[in-house]
PDB file of C-alpha atoms in Angstrom:
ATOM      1  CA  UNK G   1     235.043 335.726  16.416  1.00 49.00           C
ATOM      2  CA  UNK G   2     231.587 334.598  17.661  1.00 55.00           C
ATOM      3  CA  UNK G   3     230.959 332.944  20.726  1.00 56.00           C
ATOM      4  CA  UNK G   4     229.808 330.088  18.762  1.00 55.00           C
ATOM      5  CA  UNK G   5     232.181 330.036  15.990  1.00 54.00           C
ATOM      6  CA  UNK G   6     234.544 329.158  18.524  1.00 50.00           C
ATOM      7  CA  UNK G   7     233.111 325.813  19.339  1.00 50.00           C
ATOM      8  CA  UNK G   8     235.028 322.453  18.114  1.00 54.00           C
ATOM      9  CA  UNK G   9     233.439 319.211  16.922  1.00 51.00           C
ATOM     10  CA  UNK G  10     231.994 317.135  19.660  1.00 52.00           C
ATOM     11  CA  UNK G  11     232.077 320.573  21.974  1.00 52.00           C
ATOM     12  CA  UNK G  12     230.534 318.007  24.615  1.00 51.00           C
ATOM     13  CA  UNK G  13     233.103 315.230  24.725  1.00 49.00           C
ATOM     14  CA  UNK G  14     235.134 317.748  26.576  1.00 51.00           C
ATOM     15  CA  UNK G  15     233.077 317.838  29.546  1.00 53.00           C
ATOM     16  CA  UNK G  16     235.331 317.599  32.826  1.00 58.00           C
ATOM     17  CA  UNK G  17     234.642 314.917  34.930  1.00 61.00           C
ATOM     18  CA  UNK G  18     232.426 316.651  37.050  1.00 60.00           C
ATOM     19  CA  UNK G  19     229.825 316.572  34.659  1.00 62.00           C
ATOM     20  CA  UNK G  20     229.937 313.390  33.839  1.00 67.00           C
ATOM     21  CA  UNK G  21     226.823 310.595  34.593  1.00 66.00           C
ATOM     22  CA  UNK G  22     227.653 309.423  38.131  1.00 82.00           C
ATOM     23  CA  UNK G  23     225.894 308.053  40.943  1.00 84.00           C
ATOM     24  CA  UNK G  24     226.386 310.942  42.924  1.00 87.00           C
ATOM     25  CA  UNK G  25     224.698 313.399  39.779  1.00 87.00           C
ATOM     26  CA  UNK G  26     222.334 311.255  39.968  1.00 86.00           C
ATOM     27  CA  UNK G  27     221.084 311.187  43.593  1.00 88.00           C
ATOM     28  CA  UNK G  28     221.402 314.944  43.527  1.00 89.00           C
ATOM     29  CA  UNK G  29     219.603 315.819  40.207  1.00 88.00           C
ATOM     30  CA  UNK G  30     216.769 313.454  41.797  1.00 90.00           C
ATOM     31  CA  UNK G  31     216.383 315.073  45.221  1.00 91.00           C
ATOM     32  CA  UNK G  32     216.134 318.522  43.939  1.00 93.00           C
ATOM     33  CA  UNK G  33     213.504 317.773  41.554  1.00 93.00           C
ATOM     34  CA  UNK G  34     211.874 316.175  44.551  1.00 92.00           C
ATOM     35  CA  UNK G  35     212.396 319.788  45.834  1.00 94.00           C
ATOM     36  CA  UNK G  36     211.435 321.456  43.527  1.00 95.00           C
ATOM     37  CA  UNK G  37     208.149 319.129  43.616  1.00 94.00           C
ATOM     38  CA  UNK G  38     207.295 319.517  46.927  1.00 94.00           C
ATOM     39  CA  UNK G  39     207.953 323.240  46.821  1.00 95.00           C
ATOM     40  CA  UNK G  40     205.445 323.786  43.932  1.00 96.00           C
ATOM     41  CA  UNK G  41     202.803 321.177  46.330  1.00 94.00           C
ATOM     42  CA  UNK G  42     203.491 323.908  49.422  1.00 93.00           C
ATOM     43  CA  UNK G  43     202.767 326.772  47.150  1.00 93.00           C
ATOM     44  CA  UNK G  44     199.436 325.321  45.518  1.00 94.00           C
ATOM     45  CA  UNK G  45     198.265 324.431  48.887  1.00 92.00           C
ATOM     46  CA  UNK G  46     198.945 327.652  50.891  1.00 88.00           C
ATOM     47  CA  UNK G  47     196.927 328.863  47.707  1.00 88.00           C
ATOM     48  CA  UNK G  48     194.109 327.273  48.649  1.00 90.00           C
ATOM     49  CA  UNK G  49     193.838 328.976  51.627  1.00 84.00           C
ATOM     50  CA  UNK G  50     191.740 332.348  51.771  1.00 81.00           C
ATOM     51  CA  UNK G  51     194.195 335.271  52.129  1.00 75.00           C
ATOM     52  CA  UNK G  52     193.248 337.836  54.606  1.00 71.00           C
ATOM     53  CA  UNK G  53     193.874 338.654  58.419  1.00 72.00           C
ATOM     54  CA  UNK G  54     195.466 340.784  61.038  1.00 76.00           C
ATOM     55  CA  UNK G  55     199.186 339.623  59.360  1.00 76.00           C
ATOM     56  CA  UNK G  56     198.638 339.882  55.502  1.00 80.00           C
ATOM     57  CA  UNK G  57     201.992 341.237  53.546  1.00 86.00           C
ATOM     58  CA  UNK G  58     204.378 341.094  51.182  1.00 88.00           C
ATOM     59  CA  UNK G  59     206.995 340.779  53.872  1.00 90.00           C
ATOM     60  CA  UNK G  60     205.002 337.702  55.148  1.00 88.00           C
ATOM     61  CA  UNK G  61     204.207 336.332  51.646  1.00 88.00           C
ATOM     62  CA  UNK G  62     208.021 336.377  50.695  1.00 92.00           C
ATOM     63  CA  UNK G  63     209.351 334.786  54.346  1.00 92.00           C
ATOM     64  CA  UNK G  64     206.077 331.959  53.699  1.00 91.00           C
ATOM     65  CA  UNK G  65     207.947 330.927  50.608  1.00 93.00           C
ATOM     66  CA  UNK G  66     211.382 331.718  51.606  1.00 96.00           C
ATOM     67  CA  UNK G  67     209.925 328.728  54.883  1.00 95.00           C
ATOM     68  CA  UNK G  68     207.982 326.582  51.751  1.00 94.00           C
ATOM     69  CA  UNK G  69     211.755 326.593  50.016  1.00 95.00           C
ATOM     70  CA  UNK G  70     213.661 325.159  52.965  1.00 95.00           C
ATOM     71  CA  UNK G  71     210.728 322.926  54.263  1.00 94.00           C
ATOM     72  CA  UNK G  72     210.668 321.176  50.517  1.00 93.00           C
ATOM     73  CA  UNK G  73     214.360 320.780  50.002  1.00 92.00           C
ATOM     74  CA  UNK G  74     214.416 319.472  53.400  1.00 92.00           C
ATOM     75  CA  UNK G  75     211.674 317.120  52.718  1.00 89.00           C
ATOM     76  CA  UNK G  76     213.124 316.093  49.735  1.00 89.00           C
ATOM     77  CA  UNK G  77     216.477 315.278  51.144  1.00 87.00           C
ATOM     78  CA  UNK G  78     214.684 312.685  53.524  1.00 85.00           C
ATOM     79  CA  UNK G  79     212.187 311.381  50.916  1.00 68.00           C
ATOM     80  CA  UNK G  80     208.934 310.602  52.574  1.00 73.00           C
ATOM     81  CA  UNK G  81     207.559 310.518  49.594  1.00 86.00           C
ATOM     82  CA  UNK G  82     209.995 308.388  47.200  1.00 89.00           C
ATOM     83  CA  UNK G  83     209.772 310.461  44.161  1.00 90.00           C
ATOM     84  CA  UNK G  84     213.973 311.180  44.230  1.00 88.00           C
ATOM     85  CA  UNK G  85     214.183 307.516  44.201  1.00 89.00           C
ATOM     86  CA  UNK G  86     212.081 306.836  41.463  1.00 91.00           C
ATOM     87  CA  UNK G  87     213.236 308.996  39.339  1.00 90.00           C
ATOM     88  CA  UNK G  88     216.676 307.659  39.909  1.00 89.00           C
ATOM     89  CA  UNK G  89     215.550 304.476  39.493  1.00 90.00           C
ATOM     90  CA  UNK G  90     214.088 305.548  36.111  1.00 90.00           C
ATOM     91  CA  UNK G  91     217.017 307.517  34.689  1.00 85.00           C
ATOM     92  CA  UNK G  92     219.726 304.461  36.055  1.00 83.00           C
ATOM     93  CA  UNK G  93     217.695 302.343  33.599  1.00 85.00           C
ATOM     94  CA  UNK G  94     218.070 304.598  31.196  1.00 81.00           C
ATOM     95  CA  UNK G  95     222.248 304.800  31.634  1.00 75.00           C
ATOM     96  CA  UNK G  96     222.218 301.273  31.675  1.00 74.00           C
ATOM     97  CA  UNK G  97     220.607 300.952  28.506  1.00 74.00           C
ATOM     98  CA  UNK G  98     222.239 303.767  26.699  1.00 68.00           C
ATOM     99  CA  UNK G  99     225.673 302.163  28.105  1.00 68.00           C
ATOM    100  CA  UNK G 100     224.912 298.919  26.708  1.00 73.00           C
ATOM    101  CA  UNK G 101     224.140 300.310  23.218  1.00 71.00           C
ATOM    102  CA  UNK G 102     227.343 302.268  23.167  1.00 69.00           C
ATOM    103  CA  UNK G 103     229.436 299.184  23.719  1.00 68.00           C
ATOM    104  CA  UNK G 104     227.600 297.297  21.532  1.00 70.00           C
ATOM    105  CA  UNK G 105     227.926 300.054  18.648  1.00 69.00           C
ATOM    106  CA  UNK G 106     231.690 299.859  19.203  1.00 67.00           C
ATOM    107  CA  UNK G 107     231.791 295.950  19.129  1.00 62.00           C
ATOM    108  CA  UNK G 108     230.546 296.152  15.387  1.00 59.00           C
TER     109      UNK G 108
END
């Protein structure tokens, strides 16, 4: 048997609750993207700078983004610049209006 043929109708209404659209998915969906924003910012602007110097390596290269990892996530986590909470503002709009359409198709 196939890994696929052993799939049932609606193979995603049997999500566990852990997967499910919460508020706490939500908030931590948003502030990694904001992560994963800020990281890609840090790498484009250490870019910019000329490489060269006593202290030029891969060792160095990998610990820079190993320190650009960490410094974005915790960035992110405090949100100076508000993307996490606009995207959750964004995507909570959208829940609310897929929600209401759902209950709506099952009032018909």
């Amino acid at each position: 048997m196939s890994a696929i043929g052993g799939l049932q109708n609606g193979g995603t209404a049997a999500v566990d609750g852990s997967r499910r659209n919460t508020q706490a998915n939500l908030d931590k969906a948003a502030q990694q993207f904001e992560a994963v924003f800020v990281n890609l910012m840090l790498k484009q602007a250490r870019q910019s700078v000329p490489d060269g110097g006593l202290f030029r390596s891969e060792a160095l290269k990998t610990f820079r983004e190993m320190q650009d990892r960490e410094l974005a996530g915790t960035l992110a986590k405090h949100s100076p610049l508000g993307i996490a909470e606009a995207l959750k503002d964004f995507l909570a709009r959208g829940q609310t209006t897929a929600a209401t359409a759902t209950n709506e198709g099952e009032a018909k």
